[in-house]
PDB file of C-alpha atoms in Angstrom:
ATOM      1  CA  UNK A  27       0.000   0.000   0.000  1.00  0.00           C
ATOM      2  CA  UNK A  28       0.118   3.712   0.340  1.00  0.00           C
ATOM      3  CA  UNK A  29       3.088   3.580   2.693  1.00  0.00           C
ATOM      4  CA  UNK A  30       5.125   1.751   0.077  1.00  0.00           C
ATOM      5  CA  UNK A  31       3.815   3.253  -3.158  1.00  0.00           C
ATOM      6  CA  UNK A  32       6.717   5.678  -3.300  1.00  0.00           C
ATOM      7  CA  UNK A  33       9.152   3.297  -1.624  1.00  0.00           C
ATOM      8  CA  UNK A  34      11.281   2.448  -4.685  1.00  0.00           C
ATOM      9  CA  UNK A  35      12.185   6.115  -5.033  1.00  0.00           C
ATOM     10  CA  UNK A  36      13.435   6.471  -1.492  1.00  0.00           C
ATOM     11  CA  UNK A  37      13.895   3.097   0.188  1.00  0.00           C
ATOM     12  CA  UNK A  38      17.497   2.677   1.345  1.00  0.00           C
ATOM     13  CA  UNK A  39      19.274  -0.662   1.323  1.00  0.00           C
ATOM     14  CA  UNK A  40      19.230  -0.909   5.097  1.00  0.00           C
ATOM     15  CA  UNK A  41      16.984  -1.798   8.004  1.00  0.00           C
ATOM     16  CA  UNK A  42      15.204   1.561   7.734  1.00  0.00           C
ATOM     17  CA  UNK A  43      12.984  -0.018   5.089  1.00  0.00           C
ATOM     18  CA  UNK A  44      11.347  -2.086   7.823  1.00  0.00           C
ATOM     19  CA  UNK A  45       9.915   1.101   9.306  1.00  0.00           C
ATOM     20  CA  UNK A  46       7.540   1.249   6.331  1.00  0.00           C
ATOM     21  CA  UNK A  47       6.061  -2.151   7.085  1.00  0.00           C
ATOM     22  CA  UNK A  48       3.503  -1.073   9.717  1.00  0.00           C
ATOM     23  CA  UNK A  49       2.067   1.360   7.165  1.00  0.00           C
ATOM     24  CA  UNK A  50       1.814  -1.445   4.602  1.00  0.00           C
ATOM     25  CA  UNK A  51       0.022  -3.796   6.968  1.00  0.00           C
ATOM     26  CA  UNK A  52      -2.214  -1.073   8.372  1.00  0.00           C
ATOM     27  CA  UNK A  53      -3.506  -0.232   4.919  1.00  0.00           C
ATOM     28  CA  UNK A  54      -3.593  -3.903   3.942  1.00  0.00           C
ATOM     29  CA  UNK A  55      -5.934  -4.589   6.863  1.00  0.00           C
ATOM     30  CA  UNK A  56      -8.062  -1.500   6.088  1.00  0.00           C
ATOM     31  CA  UNK A  57      -8.024  -0.642   9.796  1.00  0.00           C
ATOM     32  CA  UNK A  58      -8.409   3.085   9.178  1.00  0.00           C
ATOM     33  CA  UNK A  59     -11.949   2.557   7.856  1.00  0.00           C
ATOM     34  CA  UNK A  60     -13.064   2.572  11.482  1.00  0.00           C
ATOM     35  CA  UNK A  61     -12.575   6.343  11.620  1.00  0.00           C
ATOM     36  CA  UNK A  62     -15.452   6.829   9.186  1.00  0.00           C
ATOM     37  CA  UNK A  63     -17.639   3.971  10.381  1.00  0.00           C
ATOM     38  CA  UNK A  64     -20.925   5.197  11.833  1.00  0.00           C
ATOM     39  CA  UNK A  65     -22.855   3.258  14.503  1.00  0.00           C
ATOM     40  CA  UNK A  66     -26.267   3.520  16.096  1.00  0.00           C
ATOM     41  CA  UNK A  67     -25.993   5.750  19.172  1.00  0.00           C
ATOM     42  CA  UNK A  68     -28.936   3.928  20.705  1.00  0.00           C
ATOM     43  CA  UNK A  69     -27.407   0.467  20.309  1.00  0.00           C
ATOM     44  CA  UNK A  70     -23.790   1.439  20.923  1.00  0.00           C
ATOM     45  CA  UNK A  71     -23.692   4.473  23.229  1.00  0.00           C
ATOM     46  CA  UNK A  72     -19.972   4.007  24.020  1.00  0.00           C
ATOM     47  CA  UNK A  73     -19.023   4.328  20.363  1.00  0.00           C
ATOM     48  CA  UNK A  74     -17.558   7.763  19.711  1.00  0.00           C
ATOM     49  CA  UNK A  75     -14.547   9.428  18.106  1.00  0.00           C
ATOM     50  CA  UNK A  76     -12.312   8.660  21.074  1.00  0.00           C
ATOM     51  CA  UNK A  77     -13.164   4.960  20.944  1.00  0.00           C
ATOM     52  CA  UNK A  78     -12.652   4.887  17.169  1.00  0.00           C
ATOM     53  CA  UNK A  79      -9.202   6.413  17.623  1.00  0.00           C
ATOM     54  CA  UNK A  80      -8.385   3.844  20.309  1.00  0.00           C
ATOM     55  CA  UNK A  81      -9.483   1.021  18.035  1.00  0.00           C
ATOM     56  CA  UNK A  82      -7.200   2.204  15.243  1.00  0.00           C
ATOM     57  CA  UNK A  83      -4.229   2.792  17.524  1.00  0.00           C
ATOM     58  CA  UNK A  84      -4.676  -0.646  19.057  1.00  0.00           C
ATOM     59  CA  UNK A  85      -4.470  -2.286  15.637  1.00  0.00           C
ATOM     60  CA  UNK A  86      -1.426  -0.232  14.693  1.00  0.00           C
ATOM     61  CA  UNK A  87       0.304  -1.298  17.912  1.00  0.00           C
ATOM     62  CA  UNK A  88      -0.673  -4.906  17.252  1.00  0.00           C
ATOM     63  CA  UNK A  89       0.875  -4.805  13.789  1.00  0.00           C
ATOM     64  CA  UNK A  90       4.057  -2.984  14.779  1.00  0.00           C
ATOM     65  CA  UNK A  91       4.847  -4.673  18.083  1.00  0.00           C
ATOM     66  CA  UNK A  92       3.476  -8.179  17.621  1.00  0.00           C
ATOM     67  CA  UNK A  93       3.244  -9.095  13.944  1.00  0.00           C
ATOM     68  CA  UNK A  94       6.389  -7.172  12.983  1.00  0.00           C
ATOM     69  CA  UNK A  95       8.389  -7.618  16.180  1.00  0.00           C
ATOM     70  CA  UNK A  96      11.995  -8.786  15.755  1.00  0.00           C
ATOM     71  CA  UNK A  97      11.913 -12.518  15.118  1.00  0.00           C
ATOM     72  CA  UNK A  98       8.098 -12.625  14.920  1.00  0.00           C
ATOM     73  CA  UNK A  99       6.304 -15.002  12.574  1.00  0.00           C
ATOM     74  CA  UNK A 100       4.213 -12.799  10.275  1.00  0.00           C
ATOM     75  CA  UNK A 101       1.474 -15.434  10.195  1.00  0.00           C
ATOM     76  CA  UNK A 102       0.573 -14.321  13.706  1.00  0.00           C
ATOM     77  CA  UNK A 103      -1.362 -11.564  11.942  1.00  0.00           C
ATOM     78  CA  UNK A 104      -4.077 -14.186  11.604  1.00  0.00           C
ATOM     79  CA  UNK A 105      -3.990 -16.049  14.918  1.00  0.00           C
ATOM     80  CA  UNK A 106      -2.085 -14.108  17.588  1.00  0.00           C
ATOM     81  CA  UNK A 107      -3.578 -14.172  21.088  1.00  0.00           C
ATOM     82  CA  UNK A 108      -1.892 -10.840  21.884  1.00  0.00           C
ATOM     83  CA  UNK A 109      -3.344  -7.360  21.471  1.00  0.00           C
ATOM     84  CA  UNK A 110      -3.347  -3.873  23.012  1.00  0.00           C
ATOM     85  CA  UNK A 111      -6.081  -2.134  24.983  1.00  0.00           C
ATOM     86  CA  UNK A 112      -6.568   1.185  26.745  1.00  0.00           C
ATOM     87  CA  UNK A 113      -9.314   2.235  29.146  1.00  0.00           C
ATOM     88  CA  UNK A 114     -11.732   2.987  26.301  1.00  0.00           C
ATOM     89  CA  UNK A 115     -11.154  -0.280  24.456  1.00  0.00           C
ATOM     90  CA  UNK A 116     -10.856  -2.713  27.367  1.00  0.00           C
ATOM     91  CA  UNK A 117     -14.640  -3.170  27.838  1.00  0.00           C
ATOM     92  CA  UNK A 118     -14.984  -4.139  24.164  1.00  0.00           C
ATOM     93  CA  UNK A 119     -12.488  -6.946  24.707  1.00  0.00           C
ATOM     94  CA  UNK A 120     -13.894  -7.865  28.107  1.00  0.00           C
ATOM     95  CA  UNK A 121     -10.656  -7.251  30.015  1.00  0.00           C
ATOM     96  CA  UNK A 122      -9.550  -4.990  32.861  1.00  0.00           C
ATOM     97  CA  UNK A 123      -8.516  -1.492  31.847  1.00  0.00           C
ATOM     98  CA  UNK A 124      -4.901  -0.390  32.313  1.00  0.00           C
ATOM     99  CA  UNK A 125      -4.182   2.502  34.637  1.00  0.00           C
ATOM    100  CA  UNK A 126      -3.058   4.665  31.743  1.00  0.00           C
ATOM    101  CA  UNK A 127      -2.260   4.439  28.059  1.00  0.00           C
ATOM    102  CA  UNK A 128      -2.154   1.164  26.147  1.00  0.00           C
ATOM    103  CA  UNK A 129      -1.177  -2.171  27.601  1.00  0.00           C
ATOM    104  CA  UNK A 130      -0.328  -5.383  25.789  1.00  0.00           C
ATOM    105  CA  UNK A 131      -2.537  -8.260  26.912  1.00  0.00           C
ATOM    106  CA  UNK A 132      -2.938 -11.938  26.203  1.00  0.00           C
ATOM    107  CA  UNK A 133      -6.442 -12.916  25.181  1.00  0.00           C
ATOM    108  CA  UNK A 134      -7.891 -15.836  27.059  1.00  0.00           C
ATOM    109  CA  UNK A 135      -9.149 -18.992  25.407  1.00  0.00           C
ATOM    110  CA  UNK A 136     -12.686 -17.713  25.988  1.00  0.00           C
ATOM    111  CA  UNK A 137     -12.060 -14.430  24.139  1.00  0.00           C
ATOM    112  CA  UNK A 138     -13.430 -15.880  20.876  1.00  0.00           C
ATOM    113  CA  UNK A 139     -11.070 -13.679  18.870  1.00  0.00           C
ATOM    114  CA  UNK A 140      -7.517 -13.714  17.581  1.00  0.00           C
ATOM    115  CA  UNK A 141      -5.309 -11.844  15.171  1.00  0.00           C
ATOM    116  CA  UNK A 142      -6.396  -9.170  12.752  1.00  0.00           C
ATOM    117  CA  UNK A 143      -9.931 -10.540  12.386  1.00  0.00           C
ATOM    118  CA  UNK A 144     -10.501 -10.017  16.101  1.00  0.00           C
ATOM    119  CA  UNK A 145      -9.430  -6.385  16.011  1.00  0.00           C
ATOM    120  CA  UNK A 146     -12.274  -4.025  16.865  1.00  0.00           C
ATOM    121  CA  UNK A 147     -11.114  -1.528  14.232  1.00  0.00           C
ATOM    122  CA  UNK A 148     -11.412  -4.108  11.466  1.00  0.00           C
ATOM    123  CA  UNK A 149     -14.740  -5.452  12.698  1.00  0.00           C
ATOM    124  CA  UNK A 150     -16.323  -2.022  13.147  1.00  0.00           C
ATOM    125  CA  UNK A 151     -15.036  -0.857   9.787  1.00  0.00           C
ATOM    126  CA  UNK A 152     -16.849  -3.685   8.013  1.00  0.00           C
ATOM    127  CA  UNK A 153     -20.224  -3.617   9.764  1.00  0.00           C
ATOM    128  CA  UNK A 154     -23.459  -1.743   9.331  1.00  0.00           C
ATOM    129  CA  UNK A 155     -24.425   0.977  11.848  1.00  0.00           C
ATOM    130  CA  UNK A 156     -26.954  -1.255  13.585  1.00  0.00           C
ATOM    131  CA  UNK A 157     -25.969  -4.823  12.728  1.00  0.00           C
ATOM    132  CA  UNK A 158     -23.268  -7.154  11.515  1.00  0.00           C
ATOM    133  CA  UNK A 159     -22.803  -7.722   7.823  1.00  0.00           C
ATOM    134  CA  UNK A 160     -21.434 -11.222   7.137  1.00  0.00           C
ATOM    135  CA  UNK A 161     -21.580 -10.440   3.420  1.00  0.00           C
ATOM    136  CA  UNK A 162     -19.581  -7.236   3.718  1.00  0.00           C
ATOM    137  CA  UNK A 163     -17.077  -8.863   6.038  1.00  0.00           C
ATOM    138  CA  UNK A 164     -16.860 -11.921   3.801  1.00  0.00           C
ATOM    139  CA  UNK A 165     -16.189  -9.858   0.681  1.00  0.00           C
ATOM    140  CA  UNK A 166     -13.467  -8.003   2.603  1.00  0.00           C
ATOM    141  CA  UNK A 167     -11.798 -11.263   3.643  1.00  0.00           C
ATOM    142  CA  UNK A 168     -12.104 -12.740   0.168  1.00  0.00           C
ATOM    143  CA  UNK A 169     -10.747  -9.745  -1.721  1.00  0.00           C
ATOM    144  CA  UNK A 170      -8.130  -8.523   0.729  1.00  0.00           C
ATOM    145  CA  UNK A 171      -6.652 -11.709   2.177  1.00  0.00           C
ATOM    146  CA  UNK A 172      -7.390 -14.235  -0.590  1.00  0.00           C
ATOM    147  CA  UNK A 173      -7.037 -11.888  -3.589  1.00  0.00           C
ATOM    148  CA  UNK A 174     -10.293 -13.135  -5.103  1.00  0.00           C
ATOM    149  CA  UNK A 175     -12.785 -10.661  -6.549  1.00  0.00           C
ATOM    150  CA  UNK A 176     -16.317 -12.052  -6.716  1.00  0.00           C
ATOM    151  CA  UNK A 177     -18.310 -11.461  -9.889  1.00  0.00           C
ATOM    152  CA  UNK A 178     -20.941  -8.714  -9.871  1.00  0.00           C
ATOM    153  CA  UNK A 179     -24.516  -9.784  -9.132  1.00  0.00           C
ATOM    154  CA  UNK A 180     -26.542 -10.778 -12.205  1.00  0.00           C
ATOM    155  CA  UNK A 181     -28.721  -8.117 -13.794  1.00  0.00           C
ATOM    156  CA  UNK A 182     -32.113  -7.761 -12.216  1.00  0.00           C
ATOM    157  CA  UNK A 183     -31.216  -9.459  -8.930  1.00  0.00           C
ATOM    158  CA  UNK A 184     -32.424  -7.699  -5.795  1.00  0.00           C
ATOM    159  CA  UNK A 185     -29.359  -7.510  -3.539  1.00  0.00           C
ATOM    160  CA  UNK A 186     -31.236  -6.067  -0.557  1.00  0.00           C
ATOM    161  CA  UNK A 187     -31.674  -8.496   2.311  1.00  0.00           C
ATOM    162  CA  UNK A 188     -34.500  -7.342   4.545  1.00  0.00           C
ATOM    163  CA  UNK A 189     -33.786  -8.096   8.189  1.00  0.00           C
ATOM    164  CA  UNK A 190     -36.077 -10.722   9.698  1.00  0.00           C
ATOM    165  CA  UNK A 191     -36.027 -10.386  13.515  1.00  0.00           C
ATOM    166  CA  UNK A 192     -37.213 -13.974  13.907  1.00  0.00           C
ATOM    167  CA  UNK A 193     -34.131 -15.472  12.239  1.00  0.00           C
ATOM    168  CA  UNK A 194     -30.381 -15.248  12.648  1.00  0.00           C
ATOM    169  CA  UNK A 195     -28.486 -13.487   9.887  1.00  0.00           C
ATOM    170  CA  UNK A 196     -26.999 -16.824   8.955  1.00  0.00           C
ATOM    171  CA  UNK A 197     -30.438 -18.372   8.428  1.00  0.00           C
ATOM    172  CA  UNK A 198     -31.510 -15.395   6.333  1.00  0.00           C
ATOM    173  CA  UNK A 199     -28.420 -15.632   4.139  1.00  0.00           C
ATOM    174  CA  UNK A 200     -28.811 -19.372   3.738  1.00  0.00           C
ATOM    175  CA  UNK A 201     -32.365 -18.814   2.535  1.00  0.00           C
ATOM    176  CA  UNK A 202     -31.078 -16.094   0.182  1.00  0.00           C
ATOM    177  CA  UNK A 203     -28.614 -18.567  -1.318  1.00  0.00           C
ATOM    178  CA  UNK A 204     -31.426 -20.917  -2.261  1.00  0.00           C
ATOM    179  CA  UNK A 205     -31.853 -18.699  -5.312  1.00  0.00           C
ATOM    180  CA  UNK A 206     -29.299 -20.042  -7.825  1.00  0.00           C
ATOM    181  CA  UNK A 207     -28.742 -16.517  -9.140  1.00  0.00           C
ATOM    182  CA  UNK A 208     -27.546 -15.479  -5.672  1.00  0.00           C
ATOM    183  CA  UNK A 209     -25.739 -18.650  -4.630  1.00  0.00           C
ATOM    184  CA  UNK A 210     -22.900 -18.309  -7.136  1.00  0.00           C
ATOM    185  CA  UNK A 211     -21.543 -15.155  -5.509  1.00  0.00           C
ATOM    186  CA  UNK A 212     -22.712 -15.478  -1.916  1.00  0.00           C
ATOM    187  CA  UNK A 213     -21.274 -18.975  -1.545  1.00  0.00           C
ATOM    188  CA  UNK A 214     -17.835 -17.423  -2.084  1.00  0.00           C
ATOM    189  CA  UNK A 215     -17.921 -14.927   0.763  1.00  0.00           C
ATOM    190  CA  UNK A 216     -20.843 -15.475   3.146  1.00  0.00           C
ATOM    191  CA  UNK A 217     -19.428 -18.669   4.726  1.00  0.00           C
ATOM    192  CA  UNK A 218     -16.171 -16.988   5.800  1.00  0.00           C
ATOM    193  CA  UNK A 219     -17.917 -13.771   6.837  1.00  0.00           C
ATOM    194  CA  UNK A 220     -20.191 -15.799   9.099  1.00  0.00           C
ATOM    195  CA  UNK A 221     -17.124 -16.948  11.008  1.00  0.00           C
ATOM    196  CA  UNK A 222     -17.071 -13.481  12.615  1.00  0.00           C
ATOM    197  CA  UNK A 223     -20.719 -13.482  13.721  1.00  0.00           C
ATOM    198  CA  UNK A 224     -19.898 -13.731  17.417  1.00  0.00           C
ATOM    199  CA  UNK A 225     -18.303 -10.254  17.186  1.00  0.00           C
ATOM    200  CA  UNK A 226     -20.813  -7.434  16.882  1.00  0.00           C
ATOM    201  CA  UNK A 227     -20.642  -4.141  14.920  1.00  0.00           C
ATOM    202  CA  UNK A 228     -18.136  -2.632  17.360  1.00  0.00           C
ATOM    203  CA  UNK A 229     -16.226  -5.858  18.004  1.00  0.00           C
ATOM    204  CA  UNK A 230     -17.850  -6.982  21.252  1.00  0.00           C
ATOM    205  CA  UNK A 231     -18.539 -10.662  21.847  1.00  0.00           C
ATOM    206  CA  UNK A 232     -22.157 -11.811  21.619  1.00  0.00           C
ATOM    207  CA  UNK A 233     -23.650 -15.270  22.030  1.00  0.00           C
ATOM    208  CA  UNK A 234     -26.925 -14.698  20.206  1.00  0.00           C
ATOM    209  CA  UNK A 235     -28.346 -12.989  17.143  1.00  0.00           C
ATOM    210  CA  UNK A 236     -31.977 -11.896  17.320  1.00  0.00           C
ATOM    211  CA  UNK A 237     -32.164 -13.903  20.528  1.00  0.00           C
ATOM    212  CA  UNK A 238     -31.073 -17.131  18.827  1.00  0.00           C
ATOM    213  CA  UNK A 239     -27.774 -19.033  19.260  1.00  0.00           C
ATOM    214  CA  UNK A 240     -25.103 -18.063  16.738  1.00  0.00           C
ATOM    215  CA  UNK A 241     -23.594 -20.662  14.431  1.00  0.00           C
ATOM    216  CA  UNK A 242     -20.153 -19.380  13.367  1.00  0.00           C
ATOM    217  CA  UNK A 243     -18.912 -22.608  11.789  1.00  0.00           C
ATOM    218  CA  UNK A 244     -17.519 -23.053   8.317  1.00  0.00           C
ATOM    219  CA  UNK A 245     -14.452 -24.189   6.397  1.00  0.00           C
ATOM    220  CA  UNK A 246     -11.629 -22.540   4.463  1.00  0.00           C
ATOM    221  CA  UNK A 247      -9.685 -24.650   1.993  1.00  0.00           C
ATOM    222  CA  UNK A 248     -10.838 -27.771   3.806  1.00  0.00           C
ATOM    223  CA  UNK A 249      -9.911 -26.482   7.281  1.00  0.00           C
ATOM    224  CA  UNK A 250     -12.949 -26.302   9.561  1.00  0.00           C
ATOM    225  CA  UNK A 251     -13.471 -23.360  11.890  1.00  0.00           C
ATOM    226  CA  UNK A 252     -15.900 -22.243  14.557  1.00  0.00           C
ATOM    227  CA  UNK A 253     -15.644 -18.540  15.306  1.00  0.00           C
ATOM    228  CA  UNK A 254     -13.104 -15.807  14.699  1.00  0.00           C
ATOM    229  CA  UNK A 255     -10.131 -17.402  16.468  1.00  0.00           C
ATOM    230  CA  UNK A 256     -10.404 -20.630  14.492  1.00  0.00           C
ATOM    231  CA  UNK A 257     -11.062 -18.668  11.296  1.00  0.00           C
ATOM    232  CA  UNK A 258      -7.747 -16.900  11.878  1.00  0.00           C
ATOM    233  CA  UNK A 259      -6.031 -20.254  12.407  1.00  0.00           C
ATOM    234  CA  UNK A 260      -7.484 -21.473   9.101  1.00  0.00           C
ATOM    235  CA  UNK A 261      -6.148 -18.395   7.310  1.00  0.00           C
ATOM    236  CA  UNK A 262      -2.720 -18.993   8.859  1.00  0.00           C
ATOM    237  CA  UNK A 263      -2.675 -22.432   7.222  1.00  0.00           C
ATOM    238  CA  UNK A 264      -3.947 -21.177   3.868  1.00  0.00           C
ATOM    239  CA  UNK A 265      -1.428 -21.114   1.034  1.00  0.00           C
ATOM    240  CA  UNK A 266      -3.822 -18.803  -0.818  1.00  0.00           C
ATOM    241  CA  UNK A 267      -3.623 -16.285   2.002  1.00  0.00           C
ATOM    242  CA  UNK A 268       0.173 -16.267   1.988  1.00  0.00           C
ATOM    243  CA  UNK A 269       0.336 -15.938  -1.802  1.00  0.00           C
ATOM    244  CA  UNK A 270      -2.112 -13.047  -1.599  1.00  0.00           C
ATOM    245  CA  UNK A 271      -0.018 -11.320   1.059  1.00  0.00           C
ATOM    246  CA  UNK A 272       3.087 -11.713  -1.101  1.00  0.00           C
ATOM    247  CA  UNK A 273       1.275 -10.369  -4.167  1.00  0.00           C
ATOM    248  CA  UNK A 274       0.201  -7.256  -2.299  1.00  0.00           C
ATOM    249  CA  UNK A 275       3.673  -6.740  -0.888  1.00  0.00           C
ATOM    250  CA  UNK A 276       5.328  -7.171  -4.284  1.00  0.00           C
ATOM    251  CA  UNK A 277       3.041  -4.632  -5.942  1.00  0.00           C
ATOM    252  CA  UNK A 278       3.526  -2.151  -3.136  1.00  0.00           C
ATOM    253  CA  UNK A 279       7.274  -2.495  -2.784  1.00  0.00           C
ATOM    254  CA  UNK A 280       7.911  -2.194  -6.524  1.00  0.00           C
ATOM    255  CA  UNK A 281       5.362   0.542  -7.129  1.00  0.00           C
ATOM    256  CA  UNK A 282       3.551  -1.602  -9.719  1.00  0.00           C
ATOM    257  CA  UNK A 283       0.139  -1.088  -8.191  1.00  0.00           C
ATOM    258  CA  UNK A 284      -1.844  -1.482 -11.408  1.00  0.00           C
ATOM    259  CA  UNK A 285      -0.087  -4.554 -12.736  1.00  0.00           C
ATOM    260  CA  UNK A 286      -0.538  -8.163 -11.761  1.00  0.00           C
ATOM    261  CA  UNK A 287       2.639  -9.379 -10.062  1.00  0.00           C
ATOM    262  CA  UNK A 288       4.739 -11.946 -11.828  1.00  0.00           C
ATOM    263  CA  UNK A 289       3.793 -15.377 -10.492  1.00  0.00           C
ATOM    264  CA  UNK A 290       7.407 -16.507 -10.401  1.00  0.00           C
ATOM    265  CA  UNK A 291       8.442 -13.474  -8.346  1.00  0.00           C
ATOM    266  CA  UNK A 292       5.599 -13.997  -5.894  1.00  0.00           C
ATOM    267  CA  UNK A 293       6.429 -17.689  -5.588  1.00  0.00           C
ATOM    268  CA  UNK A 294      10.071 -16.819  -4.927  1.00  0.00           C
ATOM    269  CA  UNK A 295       9.034 -14.325  -2.257  1.00  0.00           C
ATOM    270  CA  UNK A 296       6.843 -16.931  -0.586  1.00  0.00           C
ATOM    271  CA  UNK A 297       9.663 -19.459  -0.601  1.00  0.00           C
ATOM    272  CA  UNK A 298      12.065 -16.868   0.810  1.00  0.00           C
ATOM    273  CA  UNK A 299       9.647 -15.994   3.596  1.00  0.00           C
ATOM    274  CA  UNK A 300       9.284 -19.680   4.479  1.00  0.00           C
ATOM    275  CA  UNK A 301      13.060 -20.137   4.464  1.00  0.00           C
ATOM    276  CA  UNK A 302      13.366 -17.147   6.810  1.00  0.00           C
ATOM    277  CA  UNK A 303      11.016 -18.780   9.290  1.00  0.00           C
ATOM    278  CA  UNK A 304       8.239 -16.379   8.222  1.00  0.00           C
ATOM    279  CA  UNK A 305      10.065 -13.459   9.843  1.00  0.00           C
ATOM    280  CA  UNK A 306       8.895 -10.459   7.834  1.00  0.00           C
ATOM    281  CA  UNK A 307      11.864  -8.252   8.706  1.00  0.00           C
ATOM    282  CA  UNK A 308      14.242 -10.820   7.249  1.00  0.00           C
ATOM    283  CA  UNK A 309      12.176 -11.090   4.065  1.00  0.00           C
ATOM    284  CA  UNK A 310      12.263  -7.311   3.557  1.00  0.00           C
ATOM    285  CA  UNK A 311      16.006  -7.108   4.115  1.00  0.00           C
ATOM    286  CA  UNK A 312      16.613  -9.750   1.452  1.00  0.00           C
ATOM    287  CA  UNK A 313      14.047  -8.393  -0.987  1.00  0.00           C
ATOM    288  CA  UNK A 314      15.442  -4.862  -1.144  1.00  0.00           C
ATOM    289  CA  UNK A 315      18.806  -6.333  -2.083  1.00  0.00           C
ATOM    290  CA  UNK A 316      17.280  -8.476  -4.847  1.00  0.00           C
ATOM    291  CA  UNK A 317      17.245  -7.903  -8.591  1.00  0.00           C
ATOM    292  CA  UNK A 318      13.432  -7.884  -8.523  1.00  0.00           C
ATOM    293  CA  UNK A 319      13.468  -4.791  -6.330  1.00  0.00           C
ATOM    294  CA  UNK A 320      16.475  -3.062  -7.861  1.00  0.00           C
ATOM    295  CA  UNK A 321      15.135  -3.415 -11.414  1.00  0.00           C
ATOM    296  CA  UNK A 322      11.668  -2.065 -10.560  1.00  0.00           C
ATOM    297  CA  UNK A 323      10.869   1.364 -12.034  1.00  0.00           C
ATOM    298  CA  UNK A 324      10.864   4.045  -9.381  1.00  0.00           C
ATOM    299  CA  UNK A 325       7.453   5.403  -8.509  1.00  0.00           C
ATOM    300  CA  UNK A 326       7.029   9.134  -8.746  1.00  0.00           C
ATOM    301  CA  UNK A 327       6.628  10.543  -5.254  1.00  0.00           C
ATOM    302  CA  UNK A 328       3.691  12.892  -4.919  1.00  0.00           C
ATOM    303  CA  UNK A 329       4.087  16.404  -3.545  1.00  0.00           C
ATOM    304  CA  UNK A 330       4.314  16.405   0.234  1.00  0.00           C
TER     305      UNK A 330
END
């Protein structure tokens, strides 16, 4: 992303390049969308600008100090049980508030969240003001972390799903997919989006939807999951997810944002990352010394 779009023009062949990585991952995760995400004041009275800012800062700290820590396995972006909270954010995560500032915490086994998909900023940024949106969340996961763009809905199809207070959102979406014209697209993203159903529009845990028990089960590439923590574990194991991450990094680091990355280059990056024990800092250090990086055309830095 944006933090690396001008990188080829100014990135030195030293460890300073690593400082750009939090910006890459922050934009990759779309965490900043929380700052513009509106919520129902009646349903979520604690949700305000201060809480939104805390959510974003928490995710930025998570990326910089956990995912990108020296020696850290970058795949922890999907399944880490560590995060950061302040007094505003602690109630969302169901933990005790620190005396001041942000504090790193370990999420308990009952937290029902892990990694980037458990971050309140990400969850709030991909929800409706008054309810979850498994479809919106699923499309986000599919496009951003699996690099798969679903086809547009067929002409004449009504894409509006009217909320039925007697059914869970899952049941409503399953009924929606009974229409073959809808199933083709929704079967791609709804099942993974439903894995986050236990986490509400501001990222709080909930056991029920419309008063009914939530079913957050599904499967990704043959790996079964139940809830956000297991969904993250499934993404950690997904070769598609790692290839997608490498594709995004390659485009960003070389400034070739509008071109599909060369499959051989992406495969080489993935192999290098694996050989480095999935330590992102080590991958970056090797990549900026490679021919693939050195031969990339420099992006024109914008004013300012």
